[in-house]
XYZ file of C-alpha atoms in Angstrom:
593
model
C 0.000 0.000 0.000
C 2.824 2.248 1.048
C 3.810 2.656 -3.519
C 0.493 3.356 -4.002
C 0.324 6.169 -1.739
C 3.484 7.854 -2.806
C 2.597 7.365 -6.340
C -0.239 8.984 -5.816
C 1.299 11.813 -3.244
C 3.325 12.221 -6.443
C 0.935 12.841 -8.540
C -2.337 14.413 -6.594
C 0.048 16.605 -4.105
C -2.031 19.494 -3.406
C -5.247 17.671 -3.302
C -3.515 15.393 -0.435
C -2.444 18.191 1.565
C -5.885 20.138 1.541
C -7.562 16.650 2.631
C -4.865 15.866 4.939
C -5.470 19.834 6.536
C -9.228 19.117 6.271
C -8.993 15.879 8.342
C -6.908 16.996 11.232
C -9.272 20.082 11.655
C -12.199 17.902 11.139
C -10.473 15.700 14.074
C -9.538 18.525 16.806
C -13.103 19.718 16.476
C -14.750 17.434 18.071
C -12.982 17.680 21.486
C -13.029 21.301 21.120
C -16.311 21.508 21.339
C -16.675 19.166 24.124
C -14.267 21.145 26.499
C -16.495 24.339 24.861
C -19.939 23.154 25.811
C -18.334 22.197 29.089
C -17.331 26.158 29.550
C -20.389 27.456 28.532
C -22.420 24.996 31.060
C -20.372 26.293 33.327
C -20.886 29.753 32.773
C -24.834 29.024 32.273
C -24.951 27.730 36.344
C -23.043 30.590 37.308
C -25.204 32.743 35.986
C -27.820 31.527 37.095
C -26.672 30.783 40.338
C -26.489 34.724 40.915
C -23.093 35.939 39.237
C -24.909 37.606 36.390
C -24.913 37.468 32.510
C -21.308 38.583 31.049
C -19.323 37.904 28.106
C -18.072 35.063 29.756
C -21.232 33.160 28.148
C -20.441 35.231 24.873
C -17.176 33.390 23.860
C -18.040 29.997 24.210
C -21.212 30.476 22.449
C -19.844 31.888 19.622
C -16.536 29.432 19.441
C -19.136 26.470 19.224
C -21.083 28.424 16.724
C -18.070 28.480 14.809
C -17.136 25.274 15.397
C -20.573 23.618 14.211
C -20.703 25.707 11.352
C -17.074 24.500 10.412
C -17.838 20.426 10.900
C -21.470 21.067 8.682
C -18.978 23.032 5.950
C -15.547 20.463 5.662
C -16.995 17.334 4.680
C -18.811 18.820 1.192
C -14.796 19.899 0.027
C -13.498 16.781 1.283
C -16.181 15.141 -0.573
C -15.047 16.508 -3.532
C -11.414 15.419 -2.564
C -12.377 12.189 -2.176
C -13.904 12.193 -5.550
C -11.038 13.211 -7.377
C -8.439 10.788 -5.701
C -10.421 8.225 -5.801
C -10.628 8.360 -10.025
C -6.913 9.039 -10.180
C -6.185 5.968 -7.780
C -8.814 3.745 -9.869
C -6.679 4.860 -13.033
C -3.260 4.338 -11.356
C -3.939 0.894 -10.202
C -5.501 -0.385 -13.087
C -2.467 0.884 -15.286
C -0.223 -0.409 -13.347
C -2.213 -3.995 -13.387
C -2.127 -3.770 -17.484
C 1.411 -2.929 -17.380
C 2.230 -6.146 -15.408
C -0.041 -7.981 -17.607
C 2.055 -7.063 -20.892
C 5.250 -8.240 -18.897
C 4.275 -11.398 -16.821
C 5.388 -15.058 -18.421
C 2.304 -16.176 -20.959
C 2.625 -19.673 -18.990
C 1.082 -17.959 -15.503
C -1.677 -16.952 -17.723
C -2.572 -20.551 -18.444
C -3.167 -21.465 -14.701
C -6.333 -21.189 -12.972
C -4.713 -20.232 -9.803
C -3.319 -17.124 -12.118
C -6.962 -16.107 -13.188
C -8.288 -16.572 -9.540
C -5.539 -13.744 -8.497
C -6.738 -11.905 -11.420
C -10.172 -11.732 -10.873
C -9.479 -10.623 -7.434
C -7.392 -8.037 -8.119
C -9.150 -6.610 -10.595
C -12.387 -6.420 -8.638
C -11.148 -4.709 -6.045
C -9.190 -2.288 -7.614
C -11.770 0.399 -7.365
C -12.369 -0.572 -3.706
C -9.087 0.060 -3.091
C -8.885 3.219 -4.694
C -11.853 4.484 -2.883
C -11.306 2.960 0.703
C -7.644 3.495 1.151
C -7.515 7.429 1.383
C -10.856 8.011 2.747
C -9.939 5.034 5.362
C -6.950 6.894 6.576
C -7.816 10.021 6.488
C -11.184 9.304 8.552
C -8.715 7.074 10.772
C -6.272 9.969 11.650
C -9.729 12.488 12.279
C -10.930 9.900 14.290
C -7.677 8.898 16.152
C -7.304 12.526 16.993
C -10.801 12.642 18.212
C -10.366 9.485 20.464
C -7.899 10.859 22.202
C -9.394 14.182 23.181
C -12.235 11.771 24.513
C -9.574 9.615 26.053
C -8.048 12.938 27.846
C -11.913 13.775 29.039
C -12.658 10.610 30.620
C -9.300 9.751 32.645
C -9.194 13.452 33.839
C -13.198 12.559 35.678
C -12.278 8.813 36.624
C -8.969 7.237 35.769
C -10.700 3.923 36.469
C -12.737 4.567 33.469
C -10.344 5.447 31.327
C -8.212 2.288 31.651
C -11.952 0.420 31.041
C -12.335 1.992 28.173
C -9.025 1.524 26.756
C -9.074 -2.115 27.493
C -12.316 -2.066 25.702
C -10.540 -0.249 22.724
C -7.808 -2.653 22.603
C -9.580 -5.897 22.651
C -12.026 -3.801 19.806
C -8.366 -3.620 17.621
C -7.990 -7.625 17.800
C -11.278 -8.574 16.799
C -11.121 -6.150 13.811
C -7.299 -7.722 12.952
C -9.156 -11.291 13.271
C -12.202 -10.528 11.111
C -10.098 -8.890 8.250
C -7.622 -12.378 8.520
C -11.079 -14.257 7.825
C -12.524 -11.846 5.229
C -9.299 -12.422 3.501
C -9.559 -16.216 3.586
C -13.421 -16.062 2.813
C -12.593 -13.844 -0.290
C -9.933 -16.251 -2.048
C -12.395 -19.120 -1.144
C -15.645 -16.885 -3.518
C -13.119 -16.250 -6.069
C -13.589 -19.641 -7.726
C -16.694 -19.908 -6.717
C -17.951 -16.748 -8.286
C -15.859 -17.454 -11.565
C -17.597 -21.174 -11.594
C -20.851 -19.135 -11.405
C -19.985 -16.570 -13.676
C -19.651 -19.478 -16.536
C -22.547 -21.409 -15.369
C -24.667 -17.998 -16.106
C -22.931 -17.810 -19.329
C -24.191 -21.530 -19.777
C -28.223 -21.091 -18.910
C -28.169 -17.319 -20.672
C -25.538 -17.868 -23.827
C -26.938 -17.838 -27.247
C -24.703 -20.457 -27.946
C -25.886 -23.266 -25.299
C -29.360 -22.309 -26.728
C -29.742 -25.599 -29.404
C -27.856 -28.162 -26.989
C -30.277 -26.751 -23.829
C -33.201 -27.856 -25.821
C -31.748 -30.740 -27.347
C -30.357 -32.442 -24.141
C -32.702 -30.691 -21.686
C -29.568 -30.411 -18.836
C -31.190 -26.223 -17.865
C -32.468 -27.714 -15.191
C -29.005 -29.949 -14.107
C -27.031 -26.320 -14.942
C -29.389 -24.536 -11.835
C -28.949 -27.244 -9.301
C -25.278 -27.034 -9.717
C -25.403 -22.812 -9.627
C -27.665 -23.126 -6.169
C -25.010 -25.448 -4.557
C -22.116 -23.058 -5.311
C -23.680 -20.479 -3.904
C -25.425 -22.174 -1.124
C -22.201 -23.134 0.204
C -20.830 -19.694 -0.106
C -23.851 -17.951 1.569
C -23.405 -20.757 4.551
C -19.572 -19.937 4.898
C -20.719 -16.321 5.056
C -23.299 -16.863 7.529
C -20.878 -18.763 9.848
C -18.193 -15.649 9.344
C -21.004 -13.080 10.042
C -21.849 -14.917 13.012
C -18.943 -15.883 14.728
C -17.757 -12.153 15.106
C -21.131 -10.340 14.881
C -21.470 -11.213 18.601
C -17.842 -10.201 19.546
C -18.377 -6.929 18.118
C -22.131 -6.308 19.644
C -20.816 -7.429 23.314
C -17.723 -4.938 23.026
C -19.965 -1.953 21.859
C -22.552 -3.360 25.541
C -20.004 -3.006 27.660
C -18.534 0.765 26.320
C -22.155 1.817 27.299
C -21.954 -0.287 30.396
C -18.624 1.634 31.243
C -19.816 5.016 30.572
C -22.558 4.154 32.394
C -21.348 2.975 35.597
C -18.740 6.145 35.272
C -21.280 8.531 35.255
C -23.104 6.658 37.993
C -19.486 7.121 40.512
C -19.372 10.955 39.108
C -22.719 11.734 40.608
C -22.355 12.151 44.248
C -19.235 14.459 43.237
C -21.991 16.444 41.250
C -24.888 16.461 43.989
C -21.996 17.689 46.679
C -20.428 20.624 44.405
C -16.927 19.380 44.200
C -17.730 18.221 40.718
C -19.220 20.943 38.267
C -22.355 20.001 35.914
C -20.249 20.857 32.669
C -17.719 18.517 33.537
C -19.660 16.374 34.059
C -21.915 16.418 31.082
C -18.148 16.878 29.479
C -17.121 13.822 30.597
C -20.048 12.032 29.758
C -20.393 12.967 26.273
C -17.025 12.221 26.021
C -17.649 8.539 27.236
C -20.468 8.109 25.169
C -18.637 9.598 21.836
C -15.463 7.602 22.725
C -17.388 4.859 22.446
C -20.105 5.625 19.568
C -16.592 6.796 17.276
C -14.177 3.656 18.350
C -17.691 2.208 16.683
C -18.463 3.576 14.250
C -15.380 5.404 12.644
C -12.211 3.513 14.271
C -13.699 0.034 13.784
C -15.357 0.814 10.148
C -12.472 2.320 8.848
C -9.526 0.124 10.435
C -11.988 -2.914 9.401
C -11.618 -1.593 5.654
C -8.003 -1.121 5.744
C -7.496 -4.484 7.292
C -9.527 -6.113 4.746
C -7.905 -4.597 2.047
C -4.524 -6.377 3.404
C -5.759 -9.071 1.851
C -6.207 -6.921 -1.546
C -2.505 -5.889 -1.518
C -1.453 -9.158 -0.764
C -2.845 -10.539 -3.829
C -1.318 -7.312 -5.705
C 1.748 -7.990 -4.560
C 1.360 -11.934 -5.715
C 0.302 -10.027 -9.240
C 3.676 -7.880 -8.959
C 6.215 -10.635 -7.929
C 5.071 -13.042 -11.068
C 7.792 -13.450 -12.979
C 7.955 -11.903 -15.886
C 9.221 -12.691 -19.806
C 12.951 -11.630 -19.935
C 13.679 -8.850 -22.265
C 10.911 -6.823 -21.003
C 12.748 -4.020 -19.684
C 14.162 -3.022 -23.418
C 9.765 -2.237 -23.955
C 9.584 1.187 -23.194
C 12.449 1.967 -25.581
C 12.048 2.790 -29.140
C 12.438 -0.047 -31.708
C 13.484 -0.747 -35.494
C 10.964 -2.487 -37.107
C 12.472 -6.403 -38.127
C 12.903 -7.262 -41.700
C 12.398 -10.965 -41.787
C 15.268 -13.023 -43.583
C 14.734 -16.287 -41.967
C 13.387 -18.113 -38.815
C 15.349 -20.829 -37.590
C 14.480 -23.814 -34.529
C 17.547 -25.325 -33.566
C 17.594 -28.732 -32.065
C 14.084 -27.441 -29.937
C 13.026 -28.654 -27.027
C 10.478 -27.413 -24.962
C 7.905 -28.423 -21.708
C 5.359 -26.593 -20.086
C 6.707 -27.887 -16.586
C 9.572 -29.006 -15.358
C 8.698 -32.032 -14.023
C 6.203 -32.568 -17.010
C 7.040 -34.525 -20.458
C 8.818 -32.977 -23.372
C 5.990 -31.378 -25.887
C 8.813 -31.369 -28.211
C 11.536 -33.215 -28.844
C 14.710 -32.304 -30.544
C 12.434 -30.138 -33.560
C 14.550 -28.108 -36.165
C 13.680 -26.826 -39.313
C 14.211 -23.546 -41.115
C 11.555 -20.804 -42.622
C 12.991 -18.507 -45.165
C 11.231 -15.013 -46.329
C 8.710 -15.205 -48.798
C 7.997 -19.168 -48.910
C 4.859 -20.987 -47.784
C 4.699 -23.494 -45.197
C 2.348 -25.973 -43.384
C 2.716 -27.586 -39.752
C 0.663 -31.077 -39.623
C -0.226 -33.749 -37.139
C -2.234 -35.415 -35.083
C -3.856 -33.459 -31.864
C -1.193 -32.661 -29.404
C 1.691 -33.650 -31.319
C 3.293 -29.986 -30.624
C 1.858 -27.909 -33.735
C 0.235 -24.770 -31.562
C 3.355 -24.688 -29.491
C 5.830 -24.369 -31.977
C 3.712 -20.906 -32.776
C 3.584 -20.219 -28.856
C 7.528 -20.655 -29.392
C 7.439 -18.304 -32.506
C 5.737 -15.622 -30.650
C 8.085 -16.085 -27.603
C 4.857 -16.365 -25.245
C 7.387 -19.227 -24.139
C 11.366 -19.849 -24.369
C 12.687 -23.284 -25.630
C 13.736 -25.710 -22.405
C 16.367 -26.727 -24.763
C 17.698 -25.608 -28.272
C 17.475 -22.221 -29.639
C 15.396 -20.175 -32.221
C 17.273 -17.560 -34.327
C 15.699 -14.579 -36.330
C 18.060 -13.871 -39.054
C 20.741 -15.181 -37.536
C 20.247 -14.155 -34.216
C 18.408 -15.686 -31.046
C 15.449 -14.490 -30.938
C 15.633 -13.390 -27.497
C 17.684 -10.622 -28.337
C 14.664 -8.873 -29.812
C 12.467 -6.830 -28.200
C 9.070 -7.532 -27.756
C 7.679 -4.612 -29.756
C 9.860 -5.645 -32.465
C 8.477 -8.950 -32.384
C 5.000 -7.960 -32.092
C 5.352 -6.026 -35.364
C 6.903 -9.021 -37.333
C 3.464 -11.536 -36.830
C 0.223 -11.314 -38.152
C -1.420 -14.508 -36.094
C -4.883 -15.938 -36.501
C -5.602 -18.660 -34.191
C -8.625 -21.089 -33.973
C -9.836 -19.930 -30.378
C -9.717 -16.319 -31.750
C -11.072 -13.703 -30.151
C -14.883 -11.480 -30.456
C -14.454 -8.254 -29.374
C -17.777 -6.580 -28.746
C -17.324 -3.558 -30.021
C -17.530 -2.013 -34.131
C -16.877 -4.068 -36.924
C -13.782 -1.719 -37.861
C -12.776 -1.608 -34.521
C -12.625 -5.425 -34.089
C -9.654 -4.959 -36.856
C -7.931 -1.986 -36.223
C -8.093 -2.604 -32.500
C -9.288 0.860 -31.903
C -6.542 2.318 -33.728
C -7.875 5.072 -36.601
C -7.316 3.030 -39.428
C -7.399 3.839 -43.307
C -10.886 3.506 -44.860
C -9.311 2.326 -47.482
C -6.851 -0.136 -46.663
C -9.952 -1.823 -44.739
C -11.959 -2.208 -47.560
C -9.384 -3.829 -48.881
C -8.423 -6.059 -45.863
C -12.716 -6.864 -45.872
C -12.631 -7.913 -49.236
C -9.403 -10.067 -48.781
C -10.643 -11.874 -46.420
C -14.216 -12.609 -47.759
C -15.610 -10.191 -45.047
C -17.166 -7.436 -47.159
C -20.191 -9.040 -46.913
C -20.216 -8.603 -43.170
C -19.687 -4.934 -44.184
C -22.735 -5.321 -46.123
C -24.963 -6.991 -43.400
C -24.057 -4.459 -40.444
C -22.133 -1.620 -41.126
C -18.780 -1.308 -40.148
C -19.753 1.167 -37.211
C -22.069 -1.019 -35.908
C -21.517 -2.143 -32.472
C -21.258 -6.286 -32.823
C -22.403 -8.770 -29.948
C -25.669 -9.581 -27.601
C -24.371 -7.164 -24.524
C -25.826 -4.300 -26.330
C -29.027 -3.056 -26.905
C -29.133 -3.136 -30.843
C -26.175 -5.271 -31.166
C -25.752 -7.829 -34.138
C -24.465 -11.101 -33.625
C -22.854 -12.784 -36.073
C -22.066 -16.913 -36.923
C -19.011 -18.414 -36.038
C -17.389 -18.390 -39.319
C -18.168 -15.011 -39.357
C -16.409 -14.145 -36.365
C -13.683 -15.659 -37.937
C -13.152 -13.841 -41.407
C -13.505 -10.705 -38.911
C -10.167 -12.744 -37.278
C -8.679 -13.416 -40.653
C -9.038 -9.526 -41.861
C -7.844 -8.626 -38.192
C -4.147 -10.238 -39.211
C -3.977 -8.934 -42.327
C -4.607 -5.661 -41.350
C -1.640 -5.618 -38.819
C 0.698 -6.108 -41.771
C 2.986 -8.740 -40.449
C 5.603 -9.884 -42.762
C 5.073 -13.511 -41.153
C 1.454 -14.840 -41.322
C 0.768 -17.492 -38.925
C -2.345 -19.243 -39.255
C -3.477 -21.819 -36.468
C -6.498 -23.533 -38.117
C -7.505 -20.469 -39.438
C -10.543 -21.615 -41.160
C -11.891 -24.561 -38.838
C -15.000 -22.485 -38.142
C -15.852 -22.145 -41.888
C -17.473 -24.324 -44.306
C -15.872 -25.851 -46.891
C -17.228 -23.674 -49.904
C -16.227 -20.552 -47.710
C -12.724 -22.186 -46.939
C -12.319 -22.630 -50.844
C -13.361 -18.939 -51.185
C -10.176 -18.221 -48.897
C -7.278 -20.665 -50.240
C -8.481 -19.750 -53.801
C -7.618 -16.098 -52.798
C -4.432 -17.434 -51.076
C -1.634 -15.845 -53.664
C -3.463 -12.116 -52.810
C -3.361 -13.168 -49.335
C -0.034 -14.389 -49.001
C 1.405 -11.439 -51.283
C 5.117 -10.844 -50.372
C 4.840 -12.595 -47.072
C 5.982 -15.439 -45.522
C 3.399 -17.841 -44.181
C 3.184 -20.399 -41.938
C 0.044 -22.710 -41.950
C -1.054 -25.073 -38.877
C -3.732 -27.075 -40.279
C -6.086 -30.096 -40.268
C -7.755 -30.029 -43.002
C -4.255 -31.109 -45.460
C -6.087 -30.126 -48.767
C -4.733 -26.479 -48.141
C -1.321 -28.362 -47.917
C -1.220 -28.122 -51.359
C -0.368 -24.785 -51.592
C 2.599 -24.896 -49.457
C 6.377 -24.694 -50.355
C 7.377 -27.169 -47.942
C 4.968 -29.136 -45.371
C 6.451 -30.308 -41.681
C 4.654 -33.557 -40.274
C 4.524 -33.397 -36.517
C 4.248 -36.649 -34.838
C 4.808 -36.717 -31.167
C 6.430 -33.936 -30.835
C 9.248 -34.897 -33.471
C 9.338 -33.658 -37.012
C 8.544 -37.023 -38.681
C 8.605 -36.096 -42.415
C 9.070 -33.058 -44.421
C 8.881 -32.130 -48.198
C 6.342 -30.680 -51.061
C 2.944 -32.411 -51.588
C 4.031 -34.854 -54.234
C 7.217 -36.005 -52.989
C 5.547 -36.789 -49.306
C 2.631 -38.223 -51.381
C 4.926 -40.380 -52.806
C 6.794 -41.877 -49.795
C 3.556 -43.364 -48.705
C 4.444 -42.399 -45.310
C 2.476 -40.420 -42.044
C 1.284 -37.356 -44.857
C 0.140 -39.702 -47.363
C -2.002 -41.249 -45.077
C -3.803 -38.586 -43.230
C -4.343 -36.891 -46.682
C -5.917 -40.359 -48.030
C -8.055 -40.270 -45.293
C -9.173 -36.955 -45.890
C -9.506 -36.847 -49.529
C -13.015 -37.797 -49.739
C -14.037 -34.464 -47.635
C -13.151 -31.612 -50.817
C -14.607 -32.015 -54.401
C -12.052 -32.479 -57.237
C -13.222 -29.089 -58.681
C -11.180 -27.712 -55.085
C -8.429 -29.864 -55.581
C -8.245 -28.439 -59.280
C -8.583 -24.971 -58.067
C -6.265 -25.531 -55.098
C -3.666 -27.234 -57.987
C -4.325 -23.706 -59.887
C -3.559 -21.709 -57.185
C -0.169 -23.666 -56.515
């Protein structure tokens, strides 16, 4: 917490100080006009015990005039205060969360445990932003006003005081042990809520629609969304409990103690050696002391304490580790000119102690060919791209980018270099032209274009390319899944990458549309270099040199007609698949090659 503060100090300096100056005045107040209303009680019995009205009535009156007027007039600026540094935290700790997100190793992103912390994080970060200043501001106001209260009470009965300090300590451990358990309650909802989250996605989602009605399971989906959150409400019922009752017997016995204390301070009263004020001093003292250690110590030190748990999950977030290389992002980069793309004798796992995803791999991509990756379901194909994207470094081997590893590249250069589209692509509910020039401002254009490369100007046609895409909006079109996926395909090409990788691009189209797409290949593949990961091996065709994956090992390699010809792995899963495309495709396909 103490980063985000002086990040924030640094940035919203004079707003701190006036809320800072705001809070301590707000603070003193409240014993000043305590020990005022005790002087102007006094002066009240005096006078009307026979010494006459003076201006000795005058000043107090008029202090605690001031005074009220003061405490009704502070908390509208420091509302405003509050305001302000609350948006600038918000923006400050979500920036910093997207930073760390740009920098942390792709393979944490892959673990559930990962998106748990996420999800956490994230929802809290305005939380945090709004309870962490107010919090300690309030807490110093209030701290301040304790102890006026504090100095009230022991100076009428210092048997009190020690009462009500015991009181205040035992209040402090309680609050410490009720954040530690709204900590552990918190991690426990985070999976909960994100198993909830998809199980609402299941009942409400378009796309369980046919299989909901088909298979009839709605009903299955609700009984297993009621038992998730029965057993959260239940843990939550248990935590409310078990310190509910702590809290409501501390808060009895402050009113038992001022109480009994104003009980021992009235024979002093009834004999004169104690005067009325002080004692009504002293007793609104007692009674405030407790009402604030309440209301305004407990509230506010329960919110800081429970956001320990909030910056111990940001600091998790922070300490990932993070892809090496990083640091070189925020300098300026030369765009890469590709030449060639190299994997060396390429190893790789995804965990130390798991088994080698591949095994000894090397082969060589040179500018301006066309390639296809091929094999079986987890023989290694998507993370040789992983690899080629450097969301992971080899566990043994090395890749080299014209020569060089490609670690010694920065990221941005990198990022400039690819054009990707990958089967689990991504729908981003926003415009058409947005979903491809990621928000950028784009060349009308050079979209068109893009659209009508990738067989997507008819989408164009159907919504508009301002048109804001997906069910979350009022208005919002939805489109098929092989339309999502030309809006992927136009995506890449937009970016520009001299390398075009393409992880079953086409697996959500049908196989006239797919045609469409290879038979457009050559404009597609114009002066770049493209590497295709594929199932469906009649696009193989069209590829300068095909790699067969099998278990992790390259396993064959060559052009369409000499691995045809070797009868081997290729030959076979092409056989297999022949029946699937019409000869008129294979003709066009032998056209386009």
């Amino acid at each position: 917490m103490s980063w985000y503060l002086k990040r924030l100090w640094k940035e919203q300096r004079a707003a701190l100080s006036l809320l800072i100056l705001i809070t301590l005045i707000t603070g003193l107040l409240t014993p000043v006009i305590v020990q005022y209303e005790r002087e102007l009680i006094d002066a009240l019995q005096g006078a009307l015990s026979g010494s006459g009205w003076d201006l000795r009535l005058l000043q107090p009156a008029l202090i605690l005039l001031g005074c009220y007027g003061i405490t009704y007039l502070l908390p509208c600026g420091s509302e405003l205060l509050y305001e302000k540094l609350r948006a600038a935290g918000e923006g400050l700790l979500s920036r910093s969360s997207l930073e760390k997100l740009q920098r942390i190793e792709y393979r944490f992103l892959e673990e559930p445990d990962t998106a748990d912390l996420l999800s956490r994080v994230a929802k809290q970060n305005e939380q945090a932003a709004q309870a962490v200043v107010r919090s300690c501001c309030e807490l110093l106001g209030a701290a301040i006003s304790v102890i006026g209260f504090f100095l009230f009470v022991f100076s009428a009965s210092w048997i009190s005081g020690l009462a009500f300090l015991g009181l205040f300590i035992l209040l402090l451990f309680f609050s410490n042990r009720s954040a530690k358990g709204f900590y552990h309650i918190n991690r426990q909802f985070s999976e909960t809520e994100r198993r909830v989250m998809y199980l609402d996605k299941v009942v409400n989602g378009r796309s369980f629609a046919h299989e909901k009605k088909l298979f009839g399971f709605t009903d299955y989906v609700g009984r297993l969304r009621s038992d998730y959150l029965l057993g959260q409400r239940k843990a939550q019922r248990r935590f409310d409990r078990k310190f509910a009752v702590a809290f409501s017997l501390i808060d009895t016995a402050g009113y038992l103690c001022a109480i009994v204390m104003m009980a021992l301070m009235l024979p002093s009263v009834w004999d004169q050696t104690l005067s009325i004020g002080v004692f009504i001093a002293a007793s609104h003292a007692a009674l405030n002391l407790n009402l604030t250690a309440q209301t305004r110590v407990l509230s506010n030190l329960d919110r800081l304490l429970e956001l320990r748990g909030y910056w111990k999950d940001r600091r998790l977030l922070m300490e990932l580790p993070e892809q090496s290389g990083e640091a070189a992002e925020t300098e300026a980069h030369a765009p890469v000119s590709l030449r060639s793309i190299e994997f060396r004798n390429v190893s790789f796992r995804y965990k130390e102690e798991g088994p080698d995803v591949l095994q000894n791999v090397s082969f060589r991509l040179e500018a301006g060919k066309h390639y296809a990756l091929v094999g079986a379901n987890g023989s290694g194909k998507s993370t040789i791209v992983k690899l080629l994207l450097r969301l992971y470094d080899p566990s043994q081997g090395e890749i080299l980018l014209n020569g060089q590893k490609l670690q010694r590249y920065s990221r941005q250069s990198l990022r400039g270099l690819y054009s990707a589209v990958f089967q689990d692509f991504s729908r981003y509910y926003v415009s058409l032209r947005d979903n491809i020039t990621l928000g950028e401002p784009g060349d009308p254009a050079r979209l068109a274009e893009t659209l009508r490369l990738a067989r997507a100007d008819a989408i164009t046609d159907k919504v508009g390319t301002d048109t804001l895409l997906g069910e979350i909006y009022e208005g919002g079109r939805n489109l098929s899944g092989g339309e999502w996926q030309r809006i992927a395909f136009a995506r890449a090409l937009y970016q520009g990458g001299e390398l075009l990788l393409l992880d079953e691009p086409t697996s959500a189209l049908d196989p006239i549309s797919e045609s469409e797409i290879y038979t457009q290949f050559g404009e597609l593949s114009a002066h770049k270099t493209t590497l295709f990961i594929t199932h469906r091996l009649a696009s193989t065709r069209m590829a300068d040199e095909i790699l067969v994956l099998d278990q992790g090992r390259i396993a064959e390699r060559g052009e369409h007609a000499s691995l045809m010809e070797a009868a081997g792995l290729y030959a076979r899963m092409y056989e297999s698949q022949k029946k699937w495309y019409s000869e008129s495709w294979e003709g066009e396909a032998d056209e386009t090659a």
